[in-house]
Structure formats: structure tokens, C-alpha cells
mmCIF file of N, CA, C and O in Angstrom:
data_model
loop_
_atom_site.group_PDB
_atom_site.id
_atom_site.type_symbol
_atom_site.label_atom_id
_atom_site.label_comp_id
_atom_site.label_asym_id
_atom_site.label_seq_id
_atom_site.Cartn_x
_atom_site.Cartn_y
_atom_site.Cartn_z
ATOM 1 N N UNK A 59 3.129 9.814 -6.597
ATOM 2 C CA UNK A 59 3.557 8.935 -5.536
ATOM 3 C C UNK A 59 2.341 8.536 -4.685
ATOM 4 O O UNK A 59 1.619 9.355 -4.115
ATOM 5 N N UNK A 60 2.160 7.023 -4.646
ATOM 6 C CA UNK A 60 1.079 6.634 -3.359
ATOM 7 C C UNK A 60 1.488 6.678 -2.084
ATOM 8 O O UNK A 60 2.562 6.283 -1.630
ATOM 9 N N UNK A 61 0.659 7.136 -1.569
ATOM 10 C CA UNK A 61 0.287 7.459 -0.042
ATOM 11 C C UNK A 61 0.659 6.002 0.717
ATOM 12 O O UNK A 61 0.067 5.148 0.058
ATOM 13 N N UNK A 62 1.326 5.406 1.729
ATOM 14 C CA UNK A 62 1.490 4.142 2.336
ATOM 15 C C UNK A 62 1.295 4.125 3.521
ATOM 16 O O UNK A 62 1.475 3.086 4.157
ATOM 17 N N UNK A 63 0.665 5.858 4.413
ATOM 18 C CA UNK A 63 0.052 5.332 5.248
ATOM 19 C C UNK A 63 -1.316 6.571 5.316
ATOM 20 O O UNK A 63 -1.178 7.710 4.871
ATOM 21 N N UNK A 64 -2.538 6.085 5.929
ATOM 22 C CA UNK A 64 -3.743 6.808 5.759
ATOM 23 C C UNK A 64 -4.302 7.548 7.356
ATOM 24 O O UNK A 64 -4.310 6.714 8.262
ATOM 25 N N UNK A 65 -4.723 8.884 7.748
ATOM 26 C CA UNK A 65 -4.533 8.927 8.772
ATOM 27 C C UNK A 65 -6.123 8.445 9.544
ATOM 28 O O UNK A 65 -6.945 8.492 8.628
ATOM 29 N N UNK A 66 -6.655 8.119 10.528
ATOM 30 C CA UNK A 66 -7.913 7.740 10.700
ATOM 31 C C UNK A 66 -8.719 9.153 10.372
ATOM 32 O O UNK A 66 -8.441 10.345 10.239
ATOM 33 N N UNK A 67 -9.913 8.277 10.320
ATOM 34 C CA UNK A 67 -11.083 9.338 9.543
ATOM 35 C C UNK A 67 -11.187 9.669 8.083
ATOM 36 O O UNK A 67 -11.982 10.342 7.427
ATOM 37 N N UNK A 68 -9.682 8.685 7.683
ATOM 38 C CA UNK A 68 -9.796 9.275 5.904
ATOM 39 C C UNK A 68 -11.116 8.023 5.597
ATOM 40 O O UNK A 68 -11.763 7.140 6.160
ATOM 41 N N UNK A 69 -10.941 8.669 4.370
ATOM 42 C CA UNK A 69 -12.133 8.075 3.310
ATOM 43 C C UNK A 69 -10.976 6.980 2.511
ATOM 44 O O UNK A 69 -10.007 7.184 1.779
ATOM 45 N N UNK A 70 -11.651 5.697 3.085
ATOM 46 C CA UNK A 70 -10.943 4.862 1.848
ATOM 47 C C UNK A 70 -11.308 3.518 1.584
ATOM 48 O O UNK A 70 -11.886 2.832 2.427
ATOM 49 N N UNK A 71 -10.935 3.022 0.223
ATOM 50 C CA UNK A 71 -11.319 2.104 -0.373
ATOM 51 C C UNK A 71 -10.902 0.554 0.118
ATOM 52 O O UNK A 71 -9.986 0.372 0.918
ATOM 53 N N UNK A 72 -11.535 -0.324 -0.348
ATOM 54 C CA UNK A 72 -11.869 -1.632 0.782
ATOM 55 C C UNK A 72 -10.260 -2.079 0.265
ATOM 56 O O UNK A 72 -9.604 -1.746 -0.722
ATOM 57 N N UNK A 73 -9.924 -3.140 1.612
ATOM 58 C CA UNK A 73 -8.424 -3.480 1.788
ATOM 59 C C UNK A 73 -8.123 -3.773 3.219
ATOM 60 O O UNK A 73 -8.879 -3.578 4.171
ATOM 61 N N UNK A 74 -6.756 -4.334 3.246
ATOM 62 C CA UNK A 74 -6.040 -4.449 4.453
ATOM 63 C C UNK A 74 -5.319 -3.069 4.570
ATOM 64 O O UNK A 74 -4.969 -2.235 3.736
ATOM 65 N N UNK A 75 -5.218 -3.170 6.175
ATOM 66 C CA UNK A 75 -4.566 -1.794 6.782
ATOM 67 C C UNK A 75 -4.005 -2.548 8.045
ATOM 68 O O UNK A 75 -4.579 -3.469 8.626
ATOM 69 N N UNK A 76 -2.763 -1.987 8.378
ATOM 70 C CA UNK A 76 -2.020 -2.213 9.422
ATOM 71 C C UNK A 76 -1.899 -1.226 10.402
ATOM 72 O O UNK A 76 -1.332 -0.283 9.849
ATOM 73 N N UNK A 77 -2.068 -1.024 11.247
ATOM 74 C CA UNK A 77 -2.088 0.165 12.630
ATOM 75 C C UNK A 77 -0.509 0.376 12.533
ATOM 76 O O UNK A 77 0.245 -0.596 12.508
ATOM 77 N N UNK A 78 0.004 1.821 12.472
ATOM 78 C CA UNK A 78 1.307 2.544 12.124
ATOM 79 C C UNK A 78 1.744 2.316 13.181
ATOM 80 O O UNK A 78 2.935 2.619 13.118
ATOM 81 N N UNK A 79 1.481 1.911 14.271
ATOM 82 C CA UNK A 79 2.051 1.811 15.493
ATOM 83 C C UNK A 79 2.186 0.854 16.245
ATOM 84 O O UNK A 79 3.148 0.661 16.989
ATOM 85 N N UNK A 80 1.235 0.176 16.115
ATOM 86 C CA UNK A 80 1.432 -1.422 16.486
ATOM 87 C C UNK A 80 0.917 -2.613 15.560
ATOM 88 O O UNK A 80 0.556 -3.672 16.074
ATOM 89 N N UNK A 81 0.904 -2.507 14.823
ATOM 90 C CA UNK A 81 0.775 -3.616 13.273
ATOM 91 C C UNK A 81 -1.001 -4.163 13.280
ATOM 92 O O UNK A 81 -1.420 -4.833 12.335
ATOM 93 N N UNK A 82 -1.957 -3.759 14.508
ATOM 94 C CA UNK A 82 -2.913 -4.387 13.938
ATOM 95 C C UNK A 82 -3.575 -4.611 13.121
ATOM 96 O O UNK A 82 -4.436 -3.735 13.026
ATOM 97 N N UNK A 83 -3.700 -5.639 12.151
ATOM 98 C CA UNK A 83 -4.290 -5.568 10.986
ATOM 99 C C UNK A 83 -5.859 -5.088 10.804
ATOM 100 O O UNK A 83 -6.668 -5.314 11.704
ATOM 101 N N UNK A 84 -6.258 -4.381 9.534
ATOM 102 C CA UNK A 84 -8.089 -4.330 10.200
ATOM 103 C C UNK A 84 -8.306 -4.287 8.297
ATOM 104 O O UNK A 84 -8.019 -3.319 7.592
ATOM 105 N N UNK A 85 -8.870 -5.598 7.820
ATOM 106 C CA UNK A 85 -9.950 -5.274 6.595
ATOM 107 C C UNK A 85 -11.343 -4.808 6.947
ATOM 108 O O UNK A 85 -11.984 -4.896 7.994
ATOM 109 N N UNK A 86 -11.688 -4.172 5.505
ATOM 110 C CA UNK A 86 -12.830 -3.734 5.268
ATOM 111 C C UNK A 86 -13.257 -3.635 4.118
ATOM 112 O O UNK A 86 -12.559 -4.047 3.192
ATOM 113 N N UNK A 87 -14.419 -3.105 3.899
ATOM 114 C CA UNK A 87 -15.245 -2.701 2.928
ATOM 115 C C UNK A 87 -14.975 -1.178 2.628
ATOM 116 O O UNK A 87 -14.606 -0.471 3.566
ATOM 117 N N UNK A 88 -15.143 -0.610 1.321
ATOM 118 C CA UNK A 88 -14.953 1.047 1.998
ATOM 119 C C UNK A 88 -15.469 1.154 2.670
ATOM 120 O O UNK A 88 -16.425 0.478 3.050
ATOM 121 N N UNK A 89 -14.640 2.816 3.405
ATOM 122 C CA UNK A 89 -15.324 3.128 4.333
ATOM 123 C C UNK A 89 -15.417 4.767 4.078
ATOM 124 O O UNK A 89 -14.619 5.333 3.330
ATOM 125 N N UNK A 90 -16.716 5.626 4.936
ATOM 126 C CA UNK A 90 -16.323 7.028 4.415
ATOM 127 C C UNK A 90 -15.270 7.646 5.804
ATOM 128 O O UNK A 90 -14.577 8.658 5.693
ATOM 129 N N UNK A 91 -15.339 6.863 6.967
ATOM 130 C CA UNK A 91 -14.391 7.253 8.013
ATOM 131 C C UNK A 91 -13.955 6.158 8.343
ATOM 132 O O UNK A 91 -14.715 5.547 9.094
ATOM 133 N N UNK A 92 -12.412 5.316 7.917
ATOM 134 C CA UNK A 92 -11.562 4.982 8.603
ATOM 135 C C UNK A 92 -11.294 4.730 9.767
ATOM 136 O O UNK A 92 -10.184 5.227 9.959
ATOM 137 N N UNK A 93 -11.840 3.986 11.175
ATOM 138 C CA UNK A 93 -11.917 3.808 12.864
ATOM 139 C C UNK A 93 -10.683 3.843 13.122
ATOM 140 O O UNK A 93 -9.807 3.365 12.401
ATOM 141 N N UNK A 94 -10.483 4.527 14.387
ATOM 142 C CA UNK A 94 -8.897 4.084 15.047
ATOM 143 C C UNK A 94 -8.579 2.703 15.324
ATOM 144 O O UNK A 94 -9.410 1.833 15.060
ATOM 145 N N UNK A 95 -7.416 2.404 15.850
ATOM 146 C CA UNK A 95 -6.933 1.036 16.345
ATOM 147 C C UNK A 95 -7.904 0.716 17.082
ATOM 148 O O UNK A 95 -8.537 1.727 17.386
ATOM 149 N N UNK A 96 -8.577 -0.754 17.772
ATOM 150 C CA UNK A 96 -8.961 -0.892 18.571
ATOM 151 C C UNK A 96 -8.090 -0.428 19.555
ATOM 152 O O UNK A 96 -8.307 0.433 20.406
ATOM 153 N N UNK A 97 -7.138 -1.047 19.366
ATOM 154 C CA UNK A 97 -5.576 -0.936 20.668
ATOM 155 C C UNK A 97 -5.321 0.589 21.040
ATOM 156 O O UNK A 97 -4.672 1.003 22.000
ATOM 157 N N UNK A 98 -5.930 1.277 20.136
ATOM 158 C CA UNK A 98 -5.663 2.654 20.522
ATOM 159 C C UNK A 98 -5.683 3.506 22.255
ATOM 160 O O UNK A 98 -6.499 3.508 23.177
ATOM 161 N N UNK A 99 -4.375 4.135 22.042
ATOM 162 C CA UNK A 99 -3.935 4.691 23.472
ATOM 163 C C UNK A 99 -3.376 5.797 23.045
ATOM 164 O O UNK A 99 -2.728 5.754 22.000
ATOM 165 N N UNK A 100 -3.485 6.776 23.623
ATOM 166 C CA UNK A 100 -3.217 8.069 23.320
ATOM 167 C C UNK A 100 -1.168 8.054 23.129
ATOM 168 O O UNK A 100 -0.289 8.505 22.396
ATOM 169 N N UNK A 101 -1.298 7.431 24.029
ATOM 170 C CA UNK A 101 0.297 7.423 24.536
ATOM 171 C C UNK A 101 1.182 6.412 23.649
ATOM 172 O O UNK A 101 2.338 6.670 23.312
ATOM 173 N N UNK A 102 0.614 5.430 23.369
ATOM 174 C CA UNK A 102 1.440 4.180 22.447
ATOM 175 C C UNK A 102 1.042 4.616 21.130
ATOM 176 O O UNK A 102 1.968 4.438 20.340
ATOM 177 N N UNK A 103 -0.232 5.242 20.460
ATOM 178 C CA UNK A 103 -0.580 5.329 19.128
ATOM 179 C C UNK A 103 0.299 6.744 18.393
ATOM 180 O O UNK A 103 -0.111 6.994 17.259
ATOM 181 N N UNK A 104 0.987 7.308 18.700
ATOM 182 C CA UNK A 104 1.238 8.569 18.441
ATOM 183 C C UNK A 104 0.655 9.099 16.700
ATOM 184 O O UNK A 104 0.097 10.143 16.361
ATOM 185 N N UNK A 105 1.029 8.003 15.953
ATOM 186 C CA UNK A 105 0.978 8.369 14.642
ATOM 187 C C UNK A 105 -0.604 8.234 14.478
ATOM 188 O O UNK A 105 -1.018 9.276 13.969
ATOM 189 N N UNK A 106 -1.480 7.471 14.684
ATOM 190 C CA UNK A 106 -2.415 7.740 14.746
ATOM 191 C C UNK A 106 -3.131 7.671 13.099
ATOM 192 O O UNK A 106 -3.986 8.409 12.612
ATOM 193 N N UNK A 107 -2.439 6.533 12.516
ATOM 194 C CA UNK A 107 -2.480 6.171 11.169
ATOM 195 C C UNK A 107 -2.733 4.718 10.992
ATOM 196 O O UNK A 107 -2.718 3.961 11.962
ATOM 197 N N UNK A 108 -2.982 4.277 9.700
ATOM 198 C CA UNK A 108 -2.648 3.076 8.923
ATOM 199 C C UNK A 108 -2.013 2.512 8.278
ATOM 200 O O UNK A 108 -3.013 1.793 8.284
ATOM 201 N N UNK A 109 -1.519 2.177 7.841
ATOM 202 C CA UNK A 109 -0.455 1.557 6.861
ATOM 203 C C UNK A 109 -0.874 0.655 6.116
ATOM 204 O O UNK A 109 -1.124 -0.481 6.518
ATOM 205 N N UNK A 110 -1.049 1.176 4.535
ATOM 206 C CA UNK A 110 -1.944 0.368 4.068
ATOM 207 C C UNK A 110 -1.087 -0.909 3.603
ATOM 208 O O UNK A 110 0.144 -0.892 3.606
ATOM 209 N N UNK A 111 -2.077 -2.342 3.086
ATOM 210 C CA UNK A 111 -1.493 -3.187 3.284
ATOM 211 C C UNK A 111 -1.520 -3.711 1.896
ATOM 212 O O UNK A 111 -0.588 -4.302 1.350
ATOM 213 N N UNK A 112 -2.952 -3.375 1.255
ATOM 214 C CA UNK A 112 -3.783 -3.851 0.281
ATOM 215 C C UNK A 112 -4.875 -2.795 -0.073
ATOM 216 O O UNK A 112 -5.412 -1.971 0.666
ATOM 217 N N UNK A 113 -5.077 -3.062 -1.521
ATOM 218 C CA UNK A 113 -6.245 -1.888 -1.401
ATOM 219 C C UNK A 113 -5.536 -0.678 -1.894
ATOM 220 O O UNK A 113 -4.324 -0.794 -2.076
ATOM 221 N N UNK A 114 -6.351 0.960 -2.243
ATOM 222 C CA UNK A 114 -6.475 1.885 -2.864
ATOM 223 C C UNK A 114 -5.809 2.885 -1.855
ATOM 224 O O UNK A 114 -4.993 3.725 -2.237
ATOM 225 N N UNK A 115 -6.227 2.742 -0.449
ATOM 226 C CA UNK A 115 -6.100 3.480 0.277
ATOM 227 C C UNK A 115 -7.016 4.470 0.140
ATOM 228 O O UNK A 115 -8.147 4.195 -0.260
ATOM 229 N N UNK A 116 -6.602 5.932 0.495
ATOM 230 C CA UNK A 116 -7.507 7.213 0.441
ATOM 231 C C UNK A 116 -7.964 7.381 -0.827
ATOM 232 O O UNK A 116 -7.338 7.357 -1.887
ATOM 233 N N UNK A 117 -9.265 7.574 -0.584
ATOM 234 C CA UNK A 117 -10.239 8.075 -1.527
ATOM 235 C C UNK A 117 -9.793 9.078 -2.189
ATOM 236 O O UNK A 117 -10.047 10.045 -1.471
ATOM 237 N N UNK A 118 -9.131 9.549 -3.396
ATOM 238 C CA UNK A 118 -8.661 10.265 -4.565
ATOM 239 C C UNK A 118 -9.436 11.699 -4.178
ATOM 240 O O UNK A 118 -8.780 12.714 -3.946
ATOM 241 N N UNK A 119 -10.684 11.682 -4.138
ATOM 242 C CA UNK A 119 -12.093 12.883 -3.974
ATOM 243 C C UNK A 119 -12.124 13.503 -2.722
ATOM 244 O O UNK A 119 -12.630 14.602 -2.496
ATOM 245 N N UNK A 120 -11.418 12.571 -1.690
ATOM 246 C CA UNK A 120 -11.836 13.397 0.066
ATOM 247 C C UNK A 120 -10.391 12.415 0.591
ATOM 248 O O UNK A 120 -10.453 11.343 1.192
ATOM 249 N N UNK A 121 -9.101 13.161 0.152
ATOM 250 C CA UNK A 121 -7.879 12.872 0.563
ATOM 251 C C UNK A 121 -7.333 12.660 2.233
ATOM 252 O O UNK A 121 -6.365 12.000 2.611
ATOM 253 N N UNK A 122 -8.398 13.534 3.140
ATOM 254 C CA UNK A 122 -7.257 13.735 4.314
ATOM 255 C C UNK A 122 -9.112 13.846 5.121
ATOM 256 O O UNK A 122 -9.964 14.008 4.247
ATOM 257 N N UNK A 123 -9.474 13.799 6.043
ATOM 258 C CA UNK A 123 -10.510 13.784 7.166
ATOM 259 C C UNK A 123 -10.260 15.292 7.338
ATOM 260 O O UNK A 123 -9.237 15.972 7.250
ATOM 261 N N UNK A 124 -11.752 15.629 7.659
ATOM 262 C CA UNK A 124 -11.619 17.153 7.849
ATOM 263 C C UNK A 124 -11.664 17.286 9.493
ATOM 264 O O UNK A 124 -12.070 16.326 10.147
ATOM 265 N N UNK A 125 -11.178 18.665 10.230
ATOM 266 C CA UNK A 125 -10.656 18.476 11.002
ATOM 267 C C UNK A 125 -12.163 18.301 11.690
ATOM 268 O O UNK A 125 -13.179 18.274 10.996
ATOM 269 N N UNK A 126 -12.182 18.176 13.251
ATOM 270 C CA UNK A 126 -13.409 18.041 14.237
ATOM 271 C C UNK A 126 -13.639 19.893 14.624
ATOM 272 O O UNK A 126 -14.530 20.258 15.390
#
């Protein structure tokens, strides 16, 4: 089963992504860390994810961001 949403900091392959919380869209190129929403607010973002739109999503090799 694919993954449909990615949490920030994952590792993933170039595509559209939608902010899980408020739809902002953000393409890219891969990336090895995933940026939060711009829109990001502690309080409105809860999920604190992507939703992928297009694209591979998480990198198969480095699935989930390691913690801080």
C-alpha cells in the first residue's frame, strides 16, 4: 500500500504535495528534507504533513525523518 501523505523532513522524490491541513500546494525537485508549510502554525497545522499529489513520495531507503 502507498503512503498518501508524507510527514515533513521525509526524504522524497520530485512532485506535487499538498499541505494536510490547509491544501497548499508546494512542487519540487527531490528533496533529502521535505520543508514545512510556509502557512505553518503550530495551532492550524496539527498534522504536520503532505499529501502527496504527484510524484513517488517517500524515499523507499529513508521512509520517515529521524527524530531531532
Amino acid at each position: 500500500m502507498q503512503k498518501t501523505e508524507v510527514p515533513y523532513g521525509s526524504d522524497v522524490s520530485s512532485g506535487t504535495y499538498a499541505c494536510a491541513d490547509c491544501g497548499h500546494e508546494y512542487s519540487n525537485q527531490s528533496k533529502t528534507s521535505l520543508p514545512p508549510c510556509p502557512k505553518f502554525h503550530a495551532d492550524t497545522h496539527p498534522k504536520r504533513a503532505w499529501n502527496i499529489l504527484t510524484g513517488a513520495g517517500d524515499a523507499e531507503q529513508d521512509p520517515h525523518p529521524k527524530p531531532h
